Amino acid sequence: MTDGIRLNKVYKSYPTTPEKWAVRDFTLEVKNQEFFCLVGPSGCGKSTVLKLIVGLEKPTSGQVQRPMGISMDFQSGALMPWLTVEENVAFGLKMRGDGAQKIHDLCNKYLEMVNLQHFSEKYPRELSGGQRQRVGIARALAVEPQALLLDEPFSALDSITTDELHKDLLAIWKQTKITIIMVSHILEEAVLLADRIGVVVDGSIRGIMEVSMPRPRKDSDKDFEREAKKLKELMV
Ligand code: ADP
Ligand code: MG
């Protein structure tokens, strides 16, 4: 088992606006196999934090430690429309040079995990929003990473589809024992899913809340409202 994910006093500004910190003095440790949520208002730096963790952006200063295998699913799936479902899932496997049989087996395994085994020959335009998001998750999982980063994966979906995907994501998390860091701007979603929730304000962690409720959780549970309120209070 490798170490978890660690950010130590990370600062990040973008070249176009060097005077503004997108992320500042950001210190966070996420344990192996933890389900961690980052919440905060639009523009507070959540996506930048994920990009720093996965290595798509470099910190201006500070250190980032990540496991060898780490994978990110971008906002609303971001599939390649000219590729079939299976070809989309296969993309990262081809890039790293896996053989055809292995690619096929991994695609099958993870499409089955997201309940899309019968959609492998379809194109993204033939799928619903929820199905496209499932393909994005399968693609991120197919490289069998130790950590999965999700950037507002369900923000464009209706509430019934979101409920289904919440259940499935928790099942996948349990089955794969993967570390998950998920960004959300919906506090209730974080309370429903996470072991711990980090509140981001102005590029910094404002506070971290542990959710002690047992799973499966429902927003009608008696403790749910109290936990959501506690989280809201961290934001102001
Ligand atoms: P969030 O995901 O919480 O909405 P972001 O991480 O996307 O926040 O953005 C944080 C800040 O960094 C915002 O002010 C945003 O405008 C800025 N920013 C994000 N990406 C870039 C980029 N590629 N170039 C310049 N500024 C950026
Ligand atoms: Mg974002």
Tab-separated table of C-alpha atoms and ligand atoms in Angstrom:
chain	number	residue	atom	x	y	z
A	1	MET	CA	0.000	0.000	0.000
A	2	THR	CA	1.386	3.395	-0.909
A	3	ASP	CA	0.909	6.609	0.995
A	4	GLY	CA	-2.226	8.670	0.653
A	5	ILE	CA	-2.657	12.101	-0.851
A	6	ARG	CA	-0.972	15.061	0.759
A	7	LEU	CA	-0.837	18.755	-0.030
A	8	ASN	CA	1.537	20.826	2.025
A	9	LYS	CA	1.194	24.630	2.023
A	10	VAL	CA	0.266	24.651	-1.645
A	11	TYR	CA	-0.138	27.955	-3.501
A	12	LYS	CA	-1.254	28.231	-7.106
A	13	SER	CA	-1.718	31.228	-9.351
A	14	TYR	CA	-2.358	31.032	-13.082
A	15	PRO	CA	-0.001	32.809	-15.524
A	16	THR	CA	-2.856	34.975	-16.875
A	17	THR	CA	-3.624	36.374	-13.405
A	18	PRO	CA	-0.356	36.036	-11.453
A	19	GLU	CA	-1.499	38.506	-8.797
A	20	LYS	CA	-4.416	36.290	-7.748
A	21	TRP	CA	-4.135	33.037	-5.794
A	22	ALA	CA	-6.553	30.390	-7.130
A	23	VAL	CA	-5.325	28.211	-4.256
A	24	ARG	CA	-3.444	29.460	-1.232
A	25	ASP	CA	-1.870	27.924	1.858
A	26	PHE	CA	-3.665	24.681	1.142
A	27	THR	CA	-2.745	21.807	3.444
A	28	LEU	CA	-4.687	18.556	3.347
A	29	GLU	CA	-4.143	14.877	3.937
A	30	VAL	CA	-6.516	12.272	2.553
A	31	LYS	CA	-6.087	8.728	3.798
A	32	ASN	CA	-6.041	5.604	1.680
A	33	GLN	CA	-9.528	4.286	0.946
A	34	GLU	CA	-11.135	7.419	2.315
A	35	PHE	CA	-14.136	9.059	0.642
A	36	PHE	CA	-13.353	12.764	0.884
A	37	CYS	CA	-15.515	15.591	-0.438
A	38	LEU	CA	-14.444	19.143	-1.185
A	39	VAL	CA	-17.252	21.683	-1.068
A	40	GLY	CA	-17.316	25.422	-1.568
A	41	PRO	CA	-18.757	28.188	-3.723
A	42	SER	CA	-18.069	28.522	-7.430
A	43	GLY	CA	-14.594	29.920	-8.140
A	44	CYS	CA	-13.137	29.071	-4.712
A	45	GLY	CA	-10.469	26.801	-6.220
A	46	LYS	CA	-11.936	23.277	-6.005
A	47	SER	CA	-11.163	22.211	-9.579
A	48	THR	CA	-7.687	23.690	-9.320
A	49	VAL	CA	-7.052	21.578	-6.212
A	50	LEU	CA	-8.050	18.422	-8.106
A	51	LYS	CA	-5.817	19.359	-11.042
A	52	LEU	CA	-2.923	19.945	-8.651
A	53	ILE	CA	-3.535	16.565	-7.012
A	54	VAL	CA	-3.672	14.649	-10.296
A	55	GLY	CA	-0.675	16.589	-11.671
A	56	LEU	CA	-2.376	18.518	-14.487
A	57	GLU	CA	-1.267	21.756	-12.834
A	58	LYS	CA	1.940	22.451	-10.943
A	59	PRO	CA	1.876	24.319	-7.642
A	60	THR	CA	3.446	27.777	-7.669
A	61	SER	CA	4.864	26.761	-4.299
A	62	GLY	CA	4.359	23.960	-1.800
A	63	GLN	CA	4.357	20.197	-2.211
A	64	VAL	CA	1.870	17.667	-3.537
A	65	GLN	CA	2.169	13.954	-2.841
A	66	ARG	CA	0.035	11.540	-4.804
A	67	PRO	CA	-0.112	7.760	-5.262
A	68	MET	CA	1.310	6.216	-8.455
A	69	GLY	CA	-2.098	5.347	-9.824
A	70	ILE	CA	-4.456	8.289	-9.866
A	71	SER	CA	-7.278	9.079	-12.237
A	72	MET	CA	-9.634	11.996	-12.756
A	73	ASP	CA	-13.133	12.136	-14.166
A	74	PHE	CA	-13.919	15.590	-15.469
A	75	GLN	CA	-17.065	17.618	-15.068
A	76	SER	CA	-20.013	15.844	-16.797
A	77	GLY	CA	-18.004	12.992	-18.280
A	78	ALA	CA	-16.270	14.869	-21.135
A	79	LEU	CA	-16.292	11.911	-23.513
A	80	MET	CA	-14.832	11.896	-26.999
A	81	PRO	CA	-17.918	11.973	-29.259
A	82	TRP	CA	-16.231	10.254	-32.206
A	83	LEU	CA	-15.369	7.162	-30.140
A	84	THR	CA	-17.706	4.399	-28.975
A	85	VAL	CA	-18.315	3.798	-25.285
A	86	GLU	CA	-15.758	0.988	-25.223
A	87	GLU	CA	-13.193	3.065	-27.160
A	88	ASN	CA	-13.659	5.908	-24.697
A	89	VAL	CA	-13.067	3.578	-21.756
A	90	ALA	CA	-10.099	2.003	-23.570
A	91	PHE	CA	-8.411	5.345	-24.213
A	92	GLY	CA	-6.121	5.488	-21.180
A	93	LEU	CA	-5.305	1.793	-21.477
A	94	LYS	CA	-4.187	2.222	-25.106
A	95	MET	CA	-2.151	5.265	-24.125
A	96	ARG	CA	-0.200	3.256	-21.598
A	97	GLY	CA	0.330	0.423	-24.091
A	98	ASP	CA	-1.831	-2.402	-22.766
A	99	GLY	CA	-2.462	-5.342	-25.137
A	100	ALA	CA	-5.780	-5.786	-26.954
A	101	GLN	CA	-7.036	-8.663	-24.792
A	102	LYS	CA	-6.228	-6.897	-21.536
A	103	ILE	CA	-7.907	-3.719	-22.794
A	104	HIS	CA	-11.024	-5.660	-23.753
A	105	ASP	CA	-11.165	-7.432	-20.380
A	106	LEU	CA	-10.699	-4.221	-18.371
A	107	CYS	CA	-13.308	-2.395	-20.474
A	108	ASN	CA	-15.789	-5.212	-19.876
A	109	LYS	CA	-15.067	-5.333	-16.171
A	110	TYR	CA	-15.588	-1.627	-15.593
A	111	LEU	CA	-18.494	-1.161	-17.985
A	112	GLU	CA	-20.176	-3.966	-16.080
A	113	MET	CA	-19.381	-2.233	-12.805
A	114	VAL	CA	-21.255	0.866	-13.975
A	115	ASN	CA	-24.047	-1.249	-15.500
A	116	LEU	CA	-23.274	-0.369	-19.114
A	117	GLN	CA	-22.061	-3.728	-20.391
A	118	HIS	CA	-24.657	-3.675	-23.181
A	119	PHE	CA	-23.727	-0.192	-24.387
A	120	SER	CA	-20.124	-0.747	-25.435
A	121	GLU	CA	-20.782	-0.157	-29.153
A	122	LYS	CA	-22.902	2.958	-28.675
A	123	TYR	CA	-21.698	6.506	-29.207
A	124	PRO	CA	-21.949	9.165	-26.483
A	125	ARG	CA	-24.740	10.992	-28.360
A	126	GLU	CA	-26.896	7.855	-28.018
A	127	LEU	CA	-26.650	7.917	-24.223
A	128	SER	CA	-28.466	9.819	-21.497
A	129	GLY	CA	-26.571	12.278	-19.302
A	130	GLY	CA	-26.413	9.755	-16.478
A	131	GLN	CA	-25.091	7.056	-18.792
A	132	ARG	CA	-22.414	9.390	-20.136
A	133	GLN	CA	-21.335	10.121	-16.592
A	134	ARG	CA	-21.136	6.375	-15.948
A	135	VAL	CA	-18.852	5.973	-18.958
A	136	GLY	CA	-16.630	8.737	-17.576
A	137	ILE	CA	-16.381	6.882	-14.271
A	138	ALA	CA	-15.666	3.560	-16.027
A	139	ARG	CA	-12.930	5.238	-18.057
A	140	ALA	CA	-11.327	6.650	-14.934
A	141	LEU	CA	-11.559	3.285	-13.151
A	142	ALA	CA	-10.287	1.175	-16.067
A	143	VAL	CA	-6.648	2.050	-15.397
A	144	GLU	CA	-7.220	0.583	-11.907
A	145	PRO	CA	-5.979	3.610	-9.986
A	146	GLN	CA	-5.544	3.804	-6.218
A	147	ALA	CA	-7.291	7.151	-6.157
A	148	LEU	CA	-10.183	8.551	-8.165
A	149	LEU	CA	-10.861	12.281	-8.433
A	150	LEU	CA	-14.351	13.418	-9.416
A	151	ASP	CA	-15.121	17.014	-10.329
A	152	GLU	CA	-18.829	17.717	-9.762
A	153	PRO	CA	-19.731	14.496	-11.559
A	154	PHE	CA	-23.472	14.771	-11.054
A	155	SER	CA	-24.058	18.505	-11.366
A	156	ALA	CA	-25.871	18.275	-14.718
A	157	LEU	CA	-28.166	15.381	-13.796
A	158	ASP	CA	-31.724	15.153	-12.515
A	159	SER	CA	-32.279	14.081	-8.920
A	160	ILE	CA	-33.468	10.521	-9.629
A	161	THR	CA	-30.432	9.803	-11.806
A	162	THR	CA	-28.200	11.409	-9.192
A	163	ASP	CA	-29.660	9.183	-6.447
A	164	GLU	CA	-28.922	6.080	-8.528
A	165	LEU	CA	-25.379	7.196	-9.252
A	166	HIS	CA	-24.750	7.984	-5.582
A	167	LYS	CA	-25.692	4.410	-4.661
A	168	ASP	CA	-23.593	2.949	-7.453
A	169	LEU	CA	-20.590	5.105	-6.624
A	170	LEU	CA	-20.691	3.989	-2.985
A	171	ALA	CA	-20.916	0.353	-4.134
A	172	ILE	CA	-17.922	0.843	-6.444
A	173	TRP	CA	-15.973	2.531	-3.665
A	174	LYS	CA	-16.681	-0.393	-1.336
A	175	GLN	CA	-15.809	-2.981	-3.950
A	176	THR	CA	-12.596	-1.404	-5.254
A	177	LYS	CA	-11.351	0.014	-1.918
A	178	ILE	CA	-10.210	3.040	-3.864
A	179	THR	CA	-9.571	6.512	-2.404
A	180	ILE	CA	-12.117	9.018	-3.690
A	181	ILE	CA	-11.917	12.788	-3.656
A	182	MET	CA	-15.078	14.324	-5.011
A	183	VAL	CA	-15.822	17.986	-5.578
A	184	SER	CA	-19.361	19.174	-5.089
A	185	HIS	CA	-21.106	22.464	-4.499
A	186	ILE	CA	-24.089	20.671	-2.962
A	187	LEU	CA	-23.632	20.296	0.785
A	188	GLU	CA	-26.279	17.556	1.100
A	189	GLU	CA	-24.489	15.438	-1.484
A	190	ALA	CA	-21.279	15.618	0.513
A	191	VAL	CA	-23.050	14.649	3.746
A	192	LEU	CA	-24.674	11.725	1.962
A	193	LEU	CA	-21.400	10.322	0.613
A	194	ALA	CA	-18.267	11.400	2.446
A	195	ASP	CA	-16.226	10.169	5.399
A	196	ARG	CA	-14.884	13.714	5.749
A	197	ILE	CA	-15.719	16.992	4.069
A	198	GLY	CA	-13.323	19.857	3.457
A	199	VAL	CA	-14.828	23.311	3.115
A	200	VAL	CA	-12.947	25.527	0.665
A	201	VAL	CA	-13.314	29.302	0.788
A	202	ASP	CA	-11.150	31.719	-1.230
A	203	GLY	CA	-8.630	29.049	-2.189
A	204	SER	CA	-8.065	27.732	1.328
A	205	ILE	CA	-9.444	24.973	3.520
A	206	ARG	CA	-11.743	26.747	5.952
A	207	GLY	CA	-12.498	23.634	7.987
A	208	ILE	CA	-12.871	19.875	7.877
A	209	MET	CA	-15.903	18.021	9.122
A	210	GLU	CA	-16.139	14.333	9.841
A	211	VAL	CA	-19.457	12.693	9.012
A	212	SER	CA	-20.097	10.047	11.631
A	213	MET	CA	-23.430	8.787	10.333
A	214	PRO	CA	-23.474	5.107	9.341
A	215	ARG	CA	-24.150	4.140	5.726
A	216	PRO	CA	-26.385	3.813	3.824
A	217	ARG	CA	-27.481	7.361	4.602
A	218	LYS	CA	-30.723	9.016	3.630
A	219	ASP	CA	-31.524	12.702	3.678
A	220	SER	CA	-34.558	11.767	5.798
A	221	ASP	CA	-32.303	10.325	8.561
A	222	LYS	CA	-32.744	12.216	11.802
A	223	ASP	CA	-29.062	13.170	12.017
A	224	PHE	CA	-28.821	14.294	8.413
A	225	GLU	CA	-30.183	17.777	8.856
A	226	ARG	CA	-27.940	18.390	11.854
A	227	GLU	CA	-24.811	17.348	9.910
A	228	ALA	CA	-25.792	19.487	6.901
A	229	LYS	CA	-26.351	22.460	9.201
A	230	LYS	CA	-22.978	21.959	10.852
A	231	LEU	CA	-21.387	21.990	7.415
A	232	LYS	CA	-23.230	25.144	6.385
A	233	GLU	CA	-21.969	26.897	9.494
A	234	LEU	CA	-18.391	26.119	8.466
A	235	MET	CA	-18.907	28.051	5.248
A	236	VAL	CA	-19.921	31.387	6.750
B	1	ADP	P1	-14.024	26.104	-8.650
B	1	ADP	O1	-13.759	24.771	-9.254
B	1	ADP	O2	-14.152	26.071	-7.150
B	1	ADP	O3	-15.193	26.791	-9.265
B	1	ADP	P2	-11.564	26.900	-9.991
B	1	ADP	O4	-10.478	26.080	-9.423
B	1	ADP	O5	-12.081	26.502	-11.319
B	1	ADP	O6	-12.737	27.041	-8.924
B	1	ADP	O7	-11.062	28.405	-10.101
B	1	ADP	C1	-10.419	29.090	-9.052
B	1	ADP	C2	-9.966	30.456	-9.562
B	1	ADP	O8	-8.944	30.276	-10.534
B	1	ADP	C3	-11.061	31.262	-10.228
B	1	ADP	O9	-10.855	32.612	-9.931
B	1	ADP	C4	-10.840	30.995	-11.705
B	1	ADP	O10	-11.278	32.072	-12.488
B	1	ADP	C5	-9.330	30.843	-11.778
B	1	ADP	N1	-8.909	29.900	-12.846
B	1	ADP	C6	-9.251	28.598	-12.940
B	1	ADP	N2	-8.674	28.016	-14.004
B	1	ADP	C7	-7.934	28.992	-14.613
B	1	ADP	C8	-7.097	29.028	-15.765
B	1	ADP	N3	-6.884	27.939	-16.515
B	1	ADP	N4	-6.495	30.209	-16.062
B	1	ADP	C9	-6.689	31.301	-15.311
B	1	ADP	N5	-7.461	31.348	-14.217
B	1	ADP	C10	-8.087	30.209	-13.856
B	2	MG	MG	-14.868	23.668	-10.668
